[in-house]
Short mmCIF file of C-alpha atoms and ligand atoms in Angstrom, two decimals:
data_model
loop_
_atom_site.label_atom_id
_atom_site.label_comp_id
_atom_site.label_asym_id
_atom_site.label_seq_id
_atom_site.Cartn_x
_atom_site.Cartn_y
_atom_site.Cartn_z
CA MET U 1 60.21 58.23 41.43
CA GLN U 2 63.85 59.24 42.34
CA PRO U 3 66.14 57.00 41.16
CA MET U 4 66.95 53.85 42.65
CA GLU U 5 70.46 53.84 44.73
CA THR U 6 73.35 51.10 45.58
CA ILE U 7 74.89 50.92 48.37
CA SER U 8 77.44 49.23 49.28
CA THR U 9 78.54 50.01 53.35
CA VAL U 10 76.67 49.61 56.25
CA ALA U 11 77.85 53.53 56.54
CA GLY U 12 76.74 54.26 53.44
CA LEU U 13 73.21 52.74 54.62
CA ARG U 14 73.48 54.33 57.72
CA ALA U 15 73.07 58.10 56.60
CA ARG U 16 70.77 57.42 54.16
CA VAL U 17 68.31 55.87 56.39
CA ARG U 18 69.17 58.49 59.08
CA GLU U 19 67.97 61.67 56.53
CA TRP U 20 65.01 59.34 56.55
CA LYS U 21 63.59 58.56 59.56
CA GLN U 22 64.45 62.35 60.46
CA ALA U 23 62.43 63.18 57.55
CA GLY U 24 59.64 61.31 59.53
CA ALA U 25 60.03 58.48 57.14
CA ARG U 26 58.38 55.01 57.63
CA VAL U 27 60.92 51.89 56.38
CA GLY U 28 60.34 48.95 54.75
CA VAL U 29 62.96 46.60 54.03
CA VAL U 30 62.74 43.12 51.77
CA PRO U 31 66.55 40.09 52.36
CA THR U 32 67.00 38.72 49.06
CA MET U 33 69.11 37.11 48.22
CA GLY U 34 69.48 37.70 44.50
CA ALA U 35 68.72 36.21 41.10
CA LEU U 36 64.94 38.09 41.43
CA HIS U 37 61.55 36.93 40.29
CA ALA U 38 57.85 38.05 40.59
CA GLY U 39 57.34 36.78 44.51
CA HIS U 40 60.49 38.51 45.36
CA LEU U 41 59.00 42.18 43.80
CA SER U 42 55.32 40.94 44.93
CA LEU U 43 56.94 41.44 48.19
CA VAL U 44 58.94 44.80 47.03
CA GLN U 45 55.24 46.07 45.94
CA ALA U 46 53.31 45.17 49.95
CA ALA U 47 56.52 47.44 51.11
CA ARG U 48 55.72 50.11 48.70
CA ALA U 49 52.46 50.28 49.63
CA ARG U 50 52.77 50.36 53.44
CA MET U 51 55.88 52.52 53.98
CA ASP U 52 57.58 55.24 52.72
CA ARG U 53 60.83 54.02 52.11
CA GLY U 54 61.98 51.12 50.38
CA ILE U 55 65.72 49.65 51.43
CA THR U 56 65.74 45.47 48.93
CA THR U 57 68.68 43.28 50.06
CA VAL U 58 70.81 40.93 47.77
CA PHE U 59 73.30 38.99 49.37
CA VAL U 60 74.09 35.36 49.26
CA ASN U 61 74.34 34.41 52.34
CA PRO U 62 77.41 32.38 53.51
CA ILE U 63 76.40 31.12 56.11
CA GLN U 64 73.62 30.26 55.07
CA PHE U 65 74.95 27.01 53.31
CA ASP U 66 75.15 23.44 54.48
CA ASN U 67 76.77 22.88 50.93
CA ALA U 68 79.38 24.13 48.83
CA ASP U 69 78.12 23.38 45.52
CA ASP U 70 74.90 24.42 46.33
CA LEU U 71 76.78 28.28 47.51
CA ALA U 72 78.58 28.09 45.09
CA THR U 73 75.61 27.39 42.08
CA TYR U 74 73.25 30.09 43.76
CA PRO U 75 72.51 32.35 40.30
CA ARG U 76 73.43 35.75 41.30
CA THR U 77 72.20 37.74 38.96
CA LEU U 78 73.35 41.42 40.51
CA ALA U 79 72.95 44.01 37.29
CA GLU U 80 69.70 42.45 35.55
CA ASP U 81 68.22 41.67 39.95
CA GLY U 82 69.45 46.18 40.14
CA ARG U 83 67.30 47.12 36.73
CA MET U 84 64.29 44.60 38.10
CA LEU U 85 64.26 47.71 41.60
CA ALA U 86 65.28 49.99 39.79
CA ARG U 87 61.55 49.80 37.31
CA SER U 88 59.88 48.34 41.24
CA GLY U 89 60.37 51.51 42.58
CA VAL U 90 62.54 50.83 45.14
CA ASP U 91 64.46 53.69 47.27
CA VAL U 92 67.55 51.71 48.41
CA LEU U 93 69.70 48.61 47.21
CA TYR U 94 71.77 47.68 49.93
CA ALA U 95 74.15 45.03 48.21
CA PRO U 96 77.07 44.17 50.62
CA THR U 97 80.26 42.28 50.07
CA ALA U 98 80.62 39.33 52.32
CA ALA U 99 83.50 41.36 53.62
CA GLU U 100 81.39 44.33 54.75
CA MET U 101 79.17 41.74 56.44
CA TYR U 102 81.94 39.50 58.28
CA PRO U 103 84.51 41.15 58.56
CA PRO U 104 87.85 38.79 60.08
CA GLY U 105 86.94 38.02 63.52
CA PHE U 106 83.39 37.69 63.11
CA ALA U 107 82.17 34.89 65.54
CA THR U 108 78.88 36.11 66.66
CA ARG U 109 76.02 33.46 65.98
CA ILE U 110 72.48 33.26 66.18
CA THR U 111 70.45 30.64 67.36
CA VAL U 112 66.23 29.94 67.64
CA ALA U 113 65.89 26.76 69.25
CA GLY U 114 62.25 25.34 68.57
CA VAL U 115 60.88 26.36 65.39
CA SER U 116 64.55 25.81 63.89
CA THR U 117 64.35 22.64 64.74
CA GLY U 118 63.60 19.33 61.81
CA LEU U 119 61.70 20.06 58.71
CA CYS U 120 64.44 21.89 56.71
CA GLY U 121 66.47 22.48 60.02
CA GLY U 122 66.78 18.49 59.69
CA SER U 123 67.67 18.52 56.46
CA ARG U 124 70.28 21.27 56.69
CA PRO U 125 71.91 21.56 59.53
CA GLY U 126 73.69 25.17 61.07
CA HIS U 127 71.12 27.16 58.32
CA PHE U 128 68.40 28.08 60.46
CA ASP U 129 71.62 30.21 61.76
CA GLY U 130 73.10 31.93 59.68
CA VAL U 131 69.37 32.92 58.05
CA ALA U 132 69.01 34.17 61.60
CA THR U 133 72.80 35.49 62.15
CA VAL U 134 72.51 37.59 59.20
CA VAL U 135 68.52 38.38 59.14
CA CYS U 136 69.26 39.87 62.90
CA LYS U 137 72.17 41.78 61.02
CA LEU U 138 70.33 43.22 58.37
CA PHE U 139 67.60 44.58 60.80
CA MET U 140 70.11 46.50 62.60
CA GLN U 141 71.79 48.00 59.72
CA THR U 142 68.43 48.56 57.58
CA LEU U 143 66.78 50.27 61.00
CA ALA U 144 64.05 49.24 59.05
CA ASP U 145 60.63 49.86 60.82
CA CYS U 146 58.89 46.66 59.34
CA ALA U 147 60.33 43.34 57.19
CA PHE U 148 58.70 41.25 54.24
CA PHE U 149 58.94 37.80 53.99
CA GLY U 150 57.44 35.23 51.71
CA GLU U 151 55.90 32.62 53.65
CA LYS U 152 57.09 29.88 50.30
CA ASP U 153 59.92 29.73 53.47
CA PHE U 154 57.49 29.38 55.56
CA GLN U 155 60.20 27.33 58.81
CA GLN U 156 61.97 30.87 58.02
CA VAL U 157 59.51 32.99 58.77
CA GLN U 158 58.35 31.52 62.13
CA VAL U 159 62.07 31.34 62.74
CA ILE U 160 62.75 35.27 62.41
CA ARG U 161 59.07 35.90 63.88
CA ARG U 162 60.75 35.04 67.22
CA MET U 163 63.72 35.78 67.05
CA VAL U 164 61.85 39.49 66.98
CA ALA U 165 60.67 38.38 70.01
CA ASP U 166 62.86 37.07 72.08
CA LEU U 167 65.48 39.55 71.07
CA ASN U 168 62.57 42.80 71.38
CA LEU U 169 64.09 43.46 68.31
CA PRO U 170 61.91 46.94 67.04
CA ILE U 171 60.79 45.35 63.80
CA GLU U 172 57.22 44.19 62.45
CA ILE U 173 56.82 40.75 60.18
CA VAL U 174 54.91 41.14 57.68
CA SER U 175 54.27 37.42 55.42
CA CYS U 176 53.26 37.45 52.34
CA PRO U 177 50.91 34.93 50.03
CA THR U 178 53.31 32.29 48.12
CA MET U 179 53.48 33.20 44.43
CA ARG U 180 53.06 30.66 41.88
CA GLU U 181 53.89 30.21 38.08
CA ALA U 182 50.32 29.33 36.29
CA ASP U 183 50.50 25.86 36.64
CA GLY U 184 51.13 25.87 40.74
CA LEU U 185 55.25 25.86 40.81
CA ALA U 186 56.06 28.40 44.08
CA LEU U 187 58.78 30.48 42.04
CA SER U 188 61.97 30.12 43.91
CA SER U 189 65.49 31.84 42.59
CA ARG U 190 65.95 27.02 42.25
CA ASN U 191 64.12 26.86 39.80
CA ARG U 192 65.69 28.54 37.49
CA ARG U 193 68.41 25.57 37.65
CA LEU U 194 65.68 22.99 36.85
CA THR U 195 66.21 21.41 33.10
CA ALA U 196 63.52 20.77 31.13
CA ALA U 197 62.20 17.42 32.37
CA GLN U 198 62.84 17.87 36.47
CA ARG U 199 60.44 21.37 35.97
CA GLN U 200 58.41 18.92 34.23
CA THR U 201 58.02 16.56 37.51
CA ALA U 202 58.49 19.95 39.99
CA VAL U 203 55.02 21.12 39.29
CA ALA U 204 54.56 17.70 41.87
CA LEU U 205 55.40 19.28 44.41
CA PRO U 206 52.11 21.93 43.84
CA ARG U 207 50.17 19.33 43.00
CA VAL U 208 50.63 16.38 45.80
CA LEU U 209 50.55 18.84 48.18
CA ALA U 210 47.27 20.10 47.69
CA ALA U 211 46.04 16.38 47.15
CA CYS U 212 47.24 15.60 50.46
CA ALA U 213 45.54 18.81 52.42
CA GLN U 214 42.65 17.90 50.61
CA ASP U 215 42.45 14.76 51.69
CA ILE U 216 43.91 15.49 55.27
CA ALA U 217 40.40 18.05 54.99
CA ALA U 218 38.18 14.79 54.19
CA GLY U 219 39.52 13.59 56.82
CA THR U 220 41.50 11.10 55.63
CA GLY U 221 44.50 9.75 59.40
CA VAL U 222 47.62 12.16 58.01
CA ALA U 223 50.14 9.29 58.75
CA ALA U 224 48.42 7.76 55.85
CA ALA U 225 48.05 11.08 53.69
CA LEU U 226 51.88 11.54 54.31
CA SER U 227 53.38 9.01 53.44
CA GLY U 228 50.52 8.21 50.90
CA ALA U 229 52.56 11.97 49.44
CA ALA U 230 56.29 11.50 49.52
CA ASP U 231 55.42 8.03 47.80
CA HIS U 232 53.46 10.14 44.69
CA LEU U 233 56.35 12.83 44.66
CA ALA U 234 58.54 9.51 44.00
CA ALA U 235 56.50 7.54 41.61
CA ALA U 236 56.33 11.38 40.18
CA GLY U 237 59.82 10.72 39.42
CA PHE U 238 61.94 13.78 42.45
CA ASP U 239 64.80 12.21 43.39
CA SER U 240 64.09 11.94 46.70
CA VAL U 241 61.89 13.04 49.41
CA ASP U 242 63.18 15.29 52.57
CA TYR U 243 59.85 15.43 54.39
CA VAL U 244 55.98 15.26 54.14
CA GLU U 245 54.63 16.82 57.58
CA LEU U 246 51.59 18.30 58.99
CA ARG U 247 52.96 21.36 61.67
CA ALA U 248 51.16 24.17 63.81
CA GLU U 249 51.45 26.70 62.46
CA THR U 250 52.27 28.88 64.40
CA ASP U 251 55.41 27.15 66.80
CA LEU U 252 55.06 24.68 64.28
CA ARG U 253 54.84 21.83 66.35
CA PRO U 254 53.96 18.22 64.53
CA LEU U 255 50.84 17.84 64.11
CA ALA U 256 49.35 14.29 63.88
CA THR U 257 45.08 14.91 63.40
CA LEU U 258 43.95 18.69 62.98
CA LEU U 259 42.76 20.88 66.90
CA PRO U 260 40.01 22.90 66.50
CA GLY U 261 41.25 26.45 66.94
CA THR U 262 45.15 25.20 65.36
CA PRO U 263 45.04 26.36 62.07
CA ALA U 264 48.20 24.08 60.36
CA ARG U 265 50.38 24.12 56.98
CA LEU U 266 51.75 21.00 54.92
CA LEU U 267 55.16 22.11 54.50
CA ALA U 268 57.35 19.73 52.06
CA ALA U 269 61.46 19.36 50.67
CA ALA U 270 61.88 17.44 47.73
CA TRP U 271 65.03 17.13 45.29
CA LEU U 272 65.20 17.47 41.75
CA GLY U 273 68.58 15.96 40.54
CA ASP U 274 71.00 19.19 42.89
CA VAL U 275 67.99 20.89 43.36
CA ARG U 276 65.92 21.14 46.05
CA LEU U 277 62.87 22.34 46.33
CA ILE U 278 60.12 23.48 48.96
CA ASP U 279 56.70 24.40 49.21
CA GLY U 280 53.84 24.09 51.72
CA MET U 281 50.22 24.73 51.33
CA PRO U 282 47.95 25.69 54.82
CA VAL U 283 45.18 22.80 55.45
CA PRO U 284 41.05 23.83 55.90
CA PRO U 285 39.73 23.49 59.02
CA ARG U 286 37.75 19.61 59.01
CA GLY U 287 34.27 19.55 58.07
O1 LIG Y 1 64.76 33.86 52.32
C1 LIG Y 1 66.59 34.74 51.45
O2 LIG Y 1 66.51 34.42 50.52
C2 LIG Y 1 67.57 34.06 52.79
O3 LIG Y 1 67.44 33.49 53.87
C3 LIG Y 1 67.25 36.22 53.49
C4 LIG Y 1 66.06 35.42 54.17
C5 LIG Y 1 67.66 36.81 52.54
C6 LIG Y 1 68.05 35.58 54.43
O4 LIG Y 1 70.19 35.46 53.68
#
């Protein structure tokens, strides 16, 4: 295994990728904002299994934060991230500066309508414009053949799929299952900001969603099941609930009932103090 290289400029990255492509290699990218955990590493492994060369990007993207405190407190652990990625067999860690990504005069935003409205798009205005813009730039900079994303950020994956289809971007999107702690909490970089007491409460999120998914699959009315789930989260100690919704997996349209042949997913976001957690689960078809 060759040692991992860290690159921070578009020109340096392009030169390395050009060499790989001239040698016929297929290139995979795992875009991240760092503070890496086992969920990210599972994406790195998925990329390694399918591709000849792997890039992981670490960039805390300022334009996708709708809240200055959230941006300021987002965990930044680049040295540790680099050690984890080197051990995982990544070829290149691409860690551009904000000035490299957004030089003076930068004035472009990508807006993906439809799938980015409501859910996290409703509670975080402008968030998905920032995500789509940076992800498009990362695709153009890495010229990767395939990109790997976690299903925990389910709406994000649908926004990126829509953008790739609409803009004819020559890249395949692979989504990978959510990785969880032993007690069910979805792995997230934000989990490290939870206090011990909040961490205990956090496990209610996957538990309440799993129970709600089962209830809907067993025939409980969707509206009643969703408002019951929000109540259970509040009773468990969540400070507020942004949403608990049932959506069609492919286009994220709201579902008032399960429909035959339409895969459905329960999606939720809720706050513990100033930490916002999200999670989602497929709802099995009725019967
Ligand atoms: O999911 C994330 O970590 C970010 O939204 C992404 C895709 C790396 C864009 O900044």
